[in-house]
Coordinates of N, CA, C and O in Angstrom, one line a residue:
X1 N 9.1 20.4 9.9 CA 8.8 18.8 9.8 C 7.5 18.4 10.4 O 6.9 17.4 10.4
X2 N 6.6 19.5 10.8 CA 5.3 19.3 11.0 C 4.4 18.7 9.9 O 3.5 17.5 10.2
X3 N 4.7 19.0 8.5 CA 4.1 18.2 7.3 C 4.2 16.7 7.5 O 3.4 16.0 7.2
X4 N 5.6 16.1 7.9 CA 5.6 14.6 8.0 C 4.9 14.3 9.4 O 4.2 13.0 8.9
X5 N 4.7 14.9 10.3 CA 3.7 14.3 11.2 C 2.4 14.2 10.6 O 1.6 13.3 11.0
X6 N 1.9 15.3 10.2 CA 0.7 15.5 9.3 C 0.3 14.4 8.6 O -0.7 13.6 8.4
X7 N 1.7 13.9 7.8 CA 1.4 12.9 6.7 C 1.1 11.6 7.5 O 0.3 10.7 6.9
X8 N 1.9 11.4 8.4 CA 1.7 9.9 9.3 C 0.2 9.8 10.1 O -0.4 9.0 9.8
X9 N -0.2 11.2 10.3 CA -1.5 11.0 10.8 C -2.7 10.7 9.6 O -3.6 9.8 10.0
X10 N -2.4 11.2 8.5 CA -3.3 11.0 7.4 C -3.2 9.5 7.2 O -4.3 9.0 7.0
X11 N -2.0 8.8 7.0 CA -2.0 7.6 6.7 C -2.6 6.8 7.6 O -3.3 6.0 7.4
X12 N -2.2 7.0 8.9 CA -3.2 6.0 9.9 C -4.5 6.1 9.9 O -5.3 5.2 9.9
X13 N -5.0 7.5 9.5 CA -6.5 7.5 9.7 C -7.1 6.8 8.2 O -8.2 6.2 8.6
X14 N -6.5 6.9 7.3 CA -6.7 6.1 5.9 C -6.8 4.7 6.1 O -7.6 3.9 5.7
X15 N -5.8 4.5 6.5 CA -5.9 2.6 7.2 C -7.0 2.4 7.9 O -7.4 1.4 7.6
X16 N -7.1 2.9 8.8 CA -8.4 2.7 9.7 C -9.6 2.9 8.9 O -10.4 1.9 9.1
X17 N -9.8 3.6 8.1 CA -11.0 3.9 7.2 C -11.4 2.6 6.4 O -12.5 2.2 6.2
X18 N -10.1 2.1 5.5 CA -10.2 1.1 4.9 C -10.2 -0.4 5.4 O -10.7 -1.4 4.8
X19 N -9.7 -0.1 6.9 CA -9.9 -1.6 7.7 C -11.4 -2.2 7.4 O -12.4 -1.5 7.6
X20 N -11.2 -3.6 7.0 CA -12.7 -4.1 6.9 C -12.8 -5.4 7.7 O -11.9 -5.8 8.4
X21 N -14.0 -5.8 7.9 CA -14.1 -6.9 8.8 C -13.6 -8.5 7.9 O -13.6 -8.4 6.7
X22 N -12.9 -9.1 8.8 CA -12.2 -10.4 8.4 C -13.0 -11.6 8.2 O -13.1 -12.5 7.7
X23 N -14.5 -11.1 8.7 CA -15.5 -12.1 8.5 C -16.1 -12.4 7.3 O -17.7 -12.6 7.2
X24 N -15.7 -12.6 6.3 CA -16.2 -12.6 4.9 C -16.5 -14.2 4.8 O -16.0 -15.2 5.3
X25 N -17.5 -14.2 4.0 CA -18.1 -15.7 3.9 C -16.9 -16.4 3.2 O -16.0 -16.0 2.6
X26 N -16.9 -17.8 3.4 CA -15.9 -18.6 3.1 C -16.3 -18.9 1.4 O -16.9 -19.4 1.0
X27 N -15.1 -18.3 0.9 CA -14.8 -18.0 -0.6 C -13.7 -18.5 -1.2 O -12.8 -18.4 -0.5
X28 N -13.7 -19.3 -2.3 CA -12.8 -20.0 -2.8 C -12.4 -19.1 -4.4 O -13.3 -18.6 -4.9
X29 N -11.4 -19.0 -4.5 CA -10.7 -18.4 -5.8 C -9.7 -19.3 -6.3 O -8.6 -19.4 -5.5
X30 N -9.8 -19.6 -7.4 CA -8.9 -20.6 -8.3 C -8.3 -21.8 -7.2 O -7.4 -22.5 -7.0
X31 N -9.5 -22.4 -6.6 CA -9.5 -23.5 -5.9 C -8.9 -23.6 -4.4 O -8.6 -24.4 -3.7
X32 N -8.5 -22.1 -4.0 CA -7.9 -21.7 -2.8 C -8.9 -21.0 -2.0 O -9.5 -20.3 -2.6
X33 N -8.7 -21.3 -0.6 CA -9.8 -20.3 0.3 C -9.1 -19.0 0.2 O -8.2 -18.6 0.1
X34 N -9.9 -18.1 0.2 CA -9.9 -16.5 -0.3 C -9.9 -16.1 1.1 O -11.0 -16.1 1.7
X35 N -9.0 -15.3 1.6 CA -9.0 -14.5 3.1 C -9.0 -13.1 2.9 O -8.1 -12.4 2.4
X36 N -10.1 -12.7 3.1 CA -10.3 -11.1 3.4 C -9.3 -10.4 4.6 O -8.9 -11.0 5.6
X37 N -8.3 -9.7 3.9 CA -7.3 -8.9 5.0 C -7.4 -7.7 5.0 O -7.9 -7.1 4.3
X38 N -6.8 -7.2 6.3 CA -6.7 -5.5 6.5 C -5.1 -5.5 6.2 O -4.4 -6.0 6.4
X39 N -5.0 -4.0 5.9 CA -3.8 -3.4 5.6 C -2.7 -3.6 6.9 O -1.6 -4.1 6.7
X40 N -3.3 -3.6 7.9 CA -2.3 -3.8 9.4 C -1.7 -5.1 9.5 O -0.8 -5.3 10.0
X41 N -2.8 -6.1 8.6 CA -2.2 -7.5 8.7 C -0.9 -7.9 8.0 O -0.2 -8.7 8.0
X42 N -0.4 -6.8 7.0 CA 0.8 -6.9 6.2 C 2.0 -6.0 7.0 O 3.3 -6.5 6.5
X43 N 1.8 -5.8 8.2 CA 3.1 -5.2 9.2 C 3.0 -6.2 10.4 O 2.2 -6.9 10.8
X44 N 4.2 -6.8 10.4 CA 4.8 -7.4 11.6 C 4.3 -6.7 13.1 O 3.8 -5.6 13.2
X45 N 3.6 -7.4 14.1 CA 2.8 -7.1 15.2 C 3.9 -5.8 16.1 O 3.6 -4.9 16.4
X46 N 5.1 -6.3 15.9 CA 6.1 -5.2 16.6 C 6.6 -4.0 15.7 O 7.5 -3.4 16.5
X47 N 6.0 -3.9 14.5 CA 6.7 -3.0 14.0 C 5.7 -1.5 13.9 O 4.4 -1.6 14.0
X48 N 6.6 -0.4 13.9 CA 5.7 0.8 14.5 C 6.3 2.0 13.8 O 7.7 1.8 13.8
X49 N 5.9 3.1 13.2 CA 7.0 4.2 12.7 C 6.9 5.1 13.9 O 7.7 6.1 13.8
X50 N 6.4 4.9 15.0 CA 6.2 5.9 16.2 C 7.8 6.1 16.7 O 8.5 7.2 16.7
X51 N 8.8 5.4 16.8 CA 10.1 5.5 17.3 C 11.1 5.8 16.3 O 12.2 5.8 16.6
X52 N 10.7 6.3 15.0 CA 11.6 6.2 13.7 C 12.4 7.4 14.1 O 13.5 7.4 13.8
X53 N 11.8 8.5 14.6 CA 13.0 9.6 15.1 C 13.6 9.9 16.4 O 14.2 10.9 16.5
X54 N 13.1 8.9 17.2 CA 13.7 8.9 18.3 C 13.0 10.1 18.9 O 12.1 10.6 19.0
X55 N 13.9 10.6 20.0 CA 13.8 11.8 20.7 C 13.9 13.2 20.1 O 14.2 14.2 20.9
X56 N 14.2 13.6 18.9 CA 14.4 14.4 18.0 C 13.3 15.5 18.0 O 12.3 14.9 17.8
X57 N 13.5 16.8 18.2 CA 12.8 17.6 18.3 C 12.4 18.1 16.6 O 13.1 19.2 16.4
X58 N 11.6 17.5 16.1 CA 11.0 17.8 14.7 C 10.4 19.3 14.7 O 10.6 19.7 13.5
X59 N 9.8 19.8 15.7 CA 9.0 21.1 15.4 C 10.3 22.1 15.1 O 9.7 23.1 14.7
X60 N 11.5 21.7 15.9 CA 12.5 22.9 15.5 C 13.1 23.2 14.2 O 13.8 24.0 14.1
X61 N 12.8 22.2 13.1 CA 13.6 22.2 12.1 C 12.6 22.9 11.1 O 11.3 22.6 11.0
X62 N 13.1 23.6 10.4 CA 12.4 24.2 9.0 C 12.5 23.5 8.0 O 13.4 22.6 7.7
X63 N 11.7 23.2 7.1 CA 11.7 22.3 5.8 C 12.4 22.9 4.9 O 13.2 21.9 4.4
X64 N 13.4 23.8 5.0 CA 14.3 24.1 4.2 C 15.8 24.0 5.0 O 16.9 24.0 4.1
X65 N 15.8 23.5 5.8 CA 17.0 23.0 6.9 C 17.6 21.9 6.1 O 16.9 21.0 5.9
X66 N 18.8 22.2 6.1 CA 19.8 20.7 5.4 C 19.6 19.7 6.4 O 19.4 18.5 5.8
X67 N 19.4 19.6 7.6 CA 19.0 18.8 8.7 C 17.8 17.9 8.3 O 17.4 16.9 8.5
X68 N 16.8 18.8 7.7 CA 15.4 18.1 7.4 C 15.6 17.2 6.2 O 14.8 16.4 6.1
X69 N 16.3 17.9 5.2 CA 16.5 17.0 3.8 C 17.3 15.5 4.2 O 16.8 14.6 4.0
X70 N 18.2 15.7 5.4 CA 18.7 14.4 5.8 C 17.6 13.6 6.5 O 17.6 12.2 6.5
X71 N 16.9 14.1 7.3 CA 15.9 13.5 8.2 C 14.8 12.7 7.1 O 14.4 11.7 7.3
X72 N 14.5 13.6 6.0 CA 13.7 12.9 4.9 C 14.2 11.9 4.3 O 13.6 11.1 4.1
X73 N 15.8 12.0 3.8 CA 16.4 10.7 3.2 C 16.3 9.5 4.4 O 16.0 8.5 3.8
X74 N 16.5 9.6 5.4 CA 16.2 8.8 6.5 C 15.0 8.1 6.8 O 14.9 7.0 6.7
X75 N 14.1 8.8 6.6 CA 12.7 8.2 6.5 C 12.5 7.5 5.4 O 11.9 6.7 5.5
X76 N 12.8 8.2 4.2 CA 12.5 7.5 3.0 C 13.1 5.9 2.9 O 12.8 5.0 2.5
X77 N 14.3 6.0 3.6 CA 15.1 4.6 3.7 C 14.2 3.9 4.4 O 14.2 2.5 4.3
X78 N 13.6 4.2 5.7 CA 13.0 3.6 6.6 C 11.9 3.2 6.1 O 11.6 1.8 6.1
X79 N 11.2 3.7 5.1 CA 9.9 3.4 4.6 C 10.1 2.3 3.5 O 9.3 1.3 3.3
X80 N 11.3 2.3 2.8 CA 11.3 1.6 1.8 C 11.9 0.2 2.1 O 11.8 -0.9 1.4
X81 N 12.2 0.0 3.5 CA 12.9 -1.2 3.8 C 12.0 -1.9 5.1 O 12.4 -2.6 5.8
X82 N 10.6 -1.5 4.8 CA 9.6 -1.8 6.2 C 9.8 -3.3 6.2 O 9.6 -4.0 5.1
X83 N 9.5 -3.9 7.3 CA 9.7 -5.5 7.2 C 8.2 -6.2 6.9 O 7.2 -5.3 7.0
X84 N 8.0 -7.4 6.4 CA 7.0 -7.9 5.8 C 6.6 -8.9 6.8 O 7.4 -9.4 7.7
X85 N 5.3 -9.4 6.8 CA 4.8 -10.8 7.4 C 5.2 -12.4 6.7 O 4.6 -12.1 5.5
X86 N 6.3 -12.8 6.8 CA 6.4 -14.1 6.0 C 5.2 -15.0 5.9 O 5.3 -15.5 4.9
X87 N 4.5 -15.1 7.1 CA 3.3 -16.1 6.8 C 2.2 -15.5 5.5 O 1.5 -16.3 5.4
X88 N 2.5 -14.4 5.3 CA 1.6 -14.0 4.1 C 1.8 -14.1 2.6 O 1.0 -14.5 1.8
X89 N 3.1 -14.9 2.8 CA 3.3 -15.4 1.4 C 2.6 -16.5 0.8 O 2.7 -17.7 1.5
X90 N 2.1 -16.7 -0.1 CA 1.5 -17.7 -0.7 C 0.0 -17.7 -0.5 O -0.8 -18.6 -1.0
X91 N -0.5 -16.6 0.1 CA -1.8 -16.7 0.5 C -2.6 -16.1 -0.6 O -2.4 -15.4 -1.3
X92 N -3.8 -16.6 -0.7 CA -4.9 -16.2 -1.7 C -5.8 -15.2 -0.7 O -6.3 -15.5 0.1
X93 N -5.6 -13.9 -1.1 CA -6.4 -12.6 -0.3 C -7.2 -11.9 -1.0 O -7.3 -11.6 -2.4
X94 N -8.1 -11.3 -0.4 CA -9.1 -10.2 -0.8 C -8.5 -8.7 0.1 O -8.6 -8.9 1.5
X95 N -8.4 -7.7 -0.7 CA -7.6 -6.4 0.2 C -8.3 -5.3 -0.7 O -8.4 -5.2 -2.0
X96 N -8.9 -4.2 0.1 CA -9.2 -2.9 -0.4 C -8.2 -2.3 -0.7 O -7.2 -2.1 0.0
X97 N -8.1 -1.3 -1.8 CA -6.9 -0.2 -1.6 C -7.4 0.5 -3.0 O -8.4 0.7 -3.5
X98 N -6.4 1.5 -3.3 CA -6.6 2.5 -4.5 C -5.6 2.2 -5.5 O -4.4 1.6 -4.8
X99 N -5.7 2.2 -6.6 CA -4.6 1.8 -7.8 C -3.8 3.1 -8.1 O -4.4 4.2 -8.3
X100 N -2.7 2.7 -8.0 CA -1.4 3.7 -8.6 C -1.1 3.3 -9.8 O -0.2 2.2 -9.6
X101 N -1.4 3.4 -11.3 CA -0.7 3.2 -12.4 C 0.8 2.8 -12.5 O 1.7 3.7 -12.1
X102 N 1.2 1.8 -12.9 CA 2.8 1.6 -12.9 C 2.9 1.2 -14.5 O 3.8 2.0 -15.1
X103 N 2.2 0.3 -15.2 CA 2.2 0.3 -16.6 C 0.6 0.2 -17.1 O -0.1 -0.7 -16.8
X104 N 0.7 0.8 -18.1 CA -0.8 1.1 -18.6 C -0.6 1.5 -20.3 O 0.1 2.0 -20.9
X105 N -2.1 1.1 -20.9 CA -2.0 1.7 -22.2 C -3.6 2.4 -22.2 O -4.3 1.5 -21.9
X106 N -3.3 3.7 -22.6 CA -4.8 4.3 -22.5 C -5.1 4.3 -21.1 O -4.5 4.6 -20.4
X107 N -6.3 4.1 -20.9 CA -6.9 3.8 -19.4 C -6.9 2.1 -19.0 O -7.3 1.7 -18.0
X108 N -6.3 1.5 -19.8 CA -6.3 0.1 -19.3 C -5.2 -0.1 -18.6 O -3.8 0.1 -19.2
X109 N -5.1 -0.4 -17.4 CA -3.7 -0.9 -16.3 C -3.7 -2.2 -16.2 O -4.2 -2.9 -16.0
X110 N -2.4 -2.4 -16.5 CA -1.7 -4.0 -16.5 C -1.2 -4.1 -15.2 O -1.0 -5.1 -14.6
X111 N -0.3 -3.0 -14.7 CA 0.5 -3.2 -13.6 C 0.3 -1.8 -12.7 O 0.3 -0.7 -13.3
X112 N 0.2 -2.1 -11.3 CA 0.0 -1.1 -10.5 C 0.2 -1.2 -9.2 O 0.7 -2.4 -8.8
X113 N 0.5 -0.4 -8.4 CA 0.5 -0.3 -6.8 C -0.8 -0.4 -6.5 O -1.7 0.5 -6.7
X114 N -1.0 -1.3 -5.1 CA -2.4 -0.7 -4.7 C -1.8 -0.4 -3.1 O -0.9 -1.0 -2.5
X115 N -2.6 0.7 -3.0 CA -2.3 1.7 -1.6 C -3.6 1.6 -0.7 O -4.4 1.4 -1.1
X116 N -3.4 1.7 0.5 CA -4.3 2.1 1.4 C -5.2 3.2 1.4 O -6.3 3.4 2.0
X117 N -4.5 4.4 0.8 CA -5.1 5.4 1.0 C -5.0 6.2 -0.4 O -4.0 6.0 -1.0
X118 N -5.9 7.0 -1.1 CA -5.8 7.9 -2.1 C -4.5 9.0 -2.1 O -4.7 9.5 -1.1
X119 N -3.8 9.0 -3.1 CA -3.0 9.7 -3.2 C -1.3 9.3 -2.8 O -0.2 10.0 -3.0
X120 N -1.3 8.2 -2.3 CA 0.1 7.5 -1.8 C 0.5 7.4 -3.2 O 0.4 7.0 -4.2
X121 N 2.2 7.6 -3.1 CA 3.0 7.6 -4.2 C 2.8 8.5 -5.2 O 3.7 8.8 -5.9
X122 N 2.0 9.3 -4.8 CA 1.5 10.4 -5.9 C 1.7 11.9 -5.4 O 2.5 12.8 -5.8
X123 N 0.9 12.1 -4.3 CA 0.8 13.7 -3.9 C 1.5 13.6 -2.4 O 2.0 14.7 -2.1
X124 N 1.9 12.5 -1.7 CA 2.6 12.6 -0.6 C 3.6 11.5 -0.7 O 4.0 10.7 -1.6
X125 N 4.7 11.5 0.1 CA 5.6 10.4 0.1 C 5.0 9.0 0.4 O 4.0 9.2 0.8
X126 N 5.3 7.7 -0.4 CA 4.7 6.7 -0.2 C 4.8 6.2 1.3 O 5.6 6.6 2.0
X127 N 3.7 5.4 1.6 CA 3.5 4.5 2.9 C 4.9 3.4 3.1 O 5.5 3.5 2.1
X128 N 5.1 3.0 4.3 CA 6.2 2.1 4.2 C 5.8 0.8 3.2 O 4.7 0.6 2.7
X129 N 6.9 0.2 2.8 CA 7.1 -0.8 1.7 C 6.0 -1.9 2.2 O 5.4 -2.6 1.1
X130 N 6.1 -2.0 3.3 CA 5.0 -3.3 3.8 C 3.3 -3.0 3.5 O 2.3 -3.6 4.1
X131 N 3.2 -1.8 3.2 CA 1.8 -1.2 3.1 C 1.4 -0.8 1.6 O 0.5 -0.2 1.2
X132 N 2.5 -1.3 0.6 CA 2.2 -1.1 -0.8 C 2.2 -2.3 -1.3 O 3.2 -3.3 -1.0
X133 N 1.3 -2.9 -2.2 CA 1.5 -4.1 -3.0 C 1.6 -3.8 -4.5 O 0.7 -3.1 -5.1
X134 N 2.4 -4.4 -4.9 CA 2.8 -4.6 -6.5 C 2.2 -5.3 -7.2 O 2.2 -6.6 -6.9
X135 N 1.1 -5.1 -8.0 CA 0.0 -5.9 -8.5 C 0.1 -6.0 -10.2 O 0.3 -4.9 -10.7
X136 N -0.1 -7.1 -10.9 CA -0.4 -7.4 -12.1 C -1.3 -8.0 -12.4 O -1.8 -9.3 -11.7
X137 N -1.8 -7.7 -13.1 CA -3.6 -8.2 -13.9 C -3.3 -8.2 -15.2 O -3.5 -7.2 -16.2
X138 N -3.0 -9.3 -15.9 CA -3.0 -9.8 -17.6 C -3.9 -8.9 -18.2 O -3.7 -8.5 -19.4
X139 N -5.1 -9.2 -18.2 CA -6.2 -8.6 -19.0 C -6.0 -7.1 -18.9 O -6.7 -6.5 -19.7
X140 N -5.6 -6.6 -17.6 CA -5.8 -5.2 -17.6 C -7.1 -4.9 -17.1 O -8.1 -5.5 -17.0
X141 N -7.2 -3.7 -16.7 CA -8.6 -3.2 -16.0 C -8.8 -1.5 -16.4 O -7.6 -1.0 -16.5
X142 N -10.0 -1.3 -16.6 CA -10.0 0.0 -17.3 C -10.2 1.0 -16.0 O -11.2 0.6 -15.1
X143 N -9.4 1.9 -15.5 CA -9.5 2.9 -14.6 C -9.9 4.1 -14.9 O -9.0 4.8 -15.5
X144 N -10.9 4.4 -14.4 CA -11.9 5.5 -15.0 C -11.3 6.4 -13.9 O -11.3 7.8 -14.3
X145 N -11.2 6.5 -12.7 CA -11.0 7.4 -11.7 C -10.3 6.6 -10.8 O -10.2 5.6 -10.1
X146 N -9.1 7.2 -10.3 CA -8.1 6.9 -9.4 C -8.5 7.1 -7.9 O -8.3 6.7 -7.0
X147 N -9.8 8.0 -7.8 CA -10.2 8.1 -6.3 C -11.1 7.2 -6.1 O -11.5 7.3 -4.7
X148 N -11.5 6.3 -6.8 CA -12.1 5.3 -6.2 C -11.6 4.1 -5.8 O -10.6 3.5 -6.7
X149 N -11.9 3.7 -4.6 CA -11.4 2.6 -3.9 C -12.0 1.0 -4.7 O -12.8 0.9 -5.2
X150 N -10.9 0.0 -4.7 CA -11.1 -1.1 -5.3 C -11.0 -2.6 -4.3 O -10.4 -2.4 -3.6
X151 N -11.7 -3.6 -4.7 CA -11.2 -4.7 -4.0 C -10.5 -5.6 -4.9 O -11.0 -5.6 -6.2
X152 N -9.3 -5.9 -4.4 CA -8.5 -6.8 -5.4 C -8.1 -8.1 -4.7 O -8.1 -8.4 -3.4
X153 N -8.4 -9.5 -5.6 CA -8.0 -10.7 -5.0 C -7.2 -11.1 -6.0 O -7.1 -11.0 -7.2
X154 N -6.2 -11.9 -5.2 CA -5.2 -12.7 -5.9 C -4.3 -13.6 -5.0 O -4.4 -13.3 -3.8
X155 N -3.0 -13.9 -5.7 CA -2.1 -14.5 -4.9 C -1.0 -13.8 -4.4 O -0.4 -12.9 -5.2
X156 N -1.0 -13.5 -3.2 CA 0.1 -12.6 -2.5 C 1.4 -13.4 -2.3 O 1.7 -14.4 -1.7
X157 N 2.5 -12.6 -2.6 CA 3.8 -13.1 -2.3 C 4.8 -12.0 -1.4 O 4.5 -10.9 -1.8
X158 N 5.5 -12.4 -0.5 CA 6.4 -11.6 -0.1 C 7.7 -11.3 -0.8 O 8.8 -11.9 -0.5
X159 N 7.5 -10.7 -1.9 CA 8.6 -10.1 -3.0 C 8.6 -8.7 -2.9 O 7.5 -8.2 -3.0
X160 N 9.8 -8.2 -3.0 CA 10.1 -6.9 -3.0 C 10.1 -6.2 -4.6 O 10.4 -7.1 -5.5
X161 N 9.4 -5.2 -5.0 CA 9.7 -4.5 -6.3 C 10.1 -3.2 -5.9 O 9.1 -2.4 -5.1
X162 N 10.7 -2.3 -6.8 CA 10.9 -1.0 -6.7 C 10.9 -0.4 -8.0 O 11.0 -1.1 -8.9
X163 N 10.2 0.6 -7.8 CA 10.0 1.7 -9.1 C 10.3 3.0 -8.5 O 10.4 3.3 -7.4
X164 N 10.2 4.2 -9.8 CA 10.6 5.4 -9.3 C 9.5 5.9 -8.1 O 9.8 6.8 -7.7
X165 N 8.5 5.3 -8.5 CA 7.3 6.2 -7.6 C 7.3 5.4 -6.0 O 6.8 6.3 -5.3
X166 N 7.7 4.1 -6.0 CA 7.9 3.6 -4.5 C 8.4 2.2 -4.5 O 8.8 1.6 -5.4
X167 N 8.5 1.8 -3.5 CA 9.2 0.3 -3.2 C 8.0 -0.5 -2.6 O 7.4 -0.1 -1.6
X168 N 7.6 -1.6 -2.9 CA 6.7 -2.6 -2.2 C 7.3 -3.6 -1.8 O 8.5 -4.2 -2.0
X169 N 6.9 -4.1 -0.5 CA 7.4 -5.4 0.1 C 6.4 -6.5 -0.1 O 7.0 -7.9 0.1
X170 N 5.2 -6.3 -1.0 CA 4.5 -7.4 -1.6 C 4.1 -7.4 -2.7 O 4.1 -6.3 -3.4
X171 N 4.2 -8.5 -3.5 CA 3.6 -8.6 -5.1 C 2.3 -9.4 -4.9 O 2.1 -10.3 -4.1
X172 N 1.4 -8.9 -5.9 CA 0.2 -9.7 -5.9 C -0.3 -10.2 -7.5 O -0.2 -9.2 -8.3
X173 N -0.5 -11.7 -7.5 CA -0.9 -11.9 -9.0 C -2.5 -11.8 -8.9 O -3.0 -12.4 -8.3
X174 N -3.0 -10.4 -9.8 CA -4.8 -10.4 -9.4 C -5.2 -11.3 -10.4 O -5.2 -11.5 -11.4
X175 N -6.4 -11.9 -9.8 CA -7.2 -12.7 -10.6 C -8.6 -12.2 -10.6 O -9.5 -12.4 -11.2
X176 N -8.9 -11.0 -9.8 CA -10.4 -10.4 -9.6 C -10.2 -8.8 -9.2 O -9.8 -8.8 -8.4
X177 N -10.7 -8.0 -9.8 CA -11.0 -6.7 -9.3 C -12.5 -6.2 -9.4 O -13.2 -6.6 -10.2
X178 N -12.5 -5.7 -8.0 CA -14.1 -5.2 -8.0 C -14.3 -4.1 -7.2 O -13.4 -3.4 -6.8
X179 N -15.5 -3.0 -7.8 CA -15.3 -1.6 -7.2 C -15.8 -2.1 -5.7 O -16.2 -2.8 -5.0
X180 N -15.3 -0.9 -4.7 CA -15.0 -1.2 -3.4 C -16.7 -0.9 -3.1 O -17.0 0.3 -3.1
X181 N -17.1 -1.4 -2.2 CA -18.5 -1.4 -1.8 C -18.8 -1.9 -0.2 O -18.2 -3.0 -0.2
X182 N -19.0 -1.2 0.8 CA -19.2 -1.9 2.0 C -20.4 -2.6 2.4 O -21.3 -2.5 1.4

């Protein structure tokens, strides 16, 4: 079960690396004030993964132990139903992240998950659903490398979306996609 602790440490580190200043210039998009947000703002203040396993000794479990599989199922259930922040509904936001394609044609991606760190939903278990945004961008965007972070701007909604890759607690109608530059 040490691998699961490592995953959470990597997740927390990547969120911290992508955290950006909220002091963006007063910018408007589609006639609405654009608010630059951090991933942490998508989690309720009292939400934490720390108490998820309580006082269980995870180090005593082998990854092949049936109890470990049950704990993994419990973890997945908790991650897929993470609470959202209702006040974020309807905001015009700008947030950095990585694209995980959901619907595409060639290299042109129309629907995707935006996640706070590279590899989420692909190489490791997905982050909590309140740290995944399901985004749709009608013109589509050519994604040459999934390793590159992007800035996404659009209308955020507190709507859930489930897919075989992950479940998201938010959806975003994308109006602008830009390369991530500090």
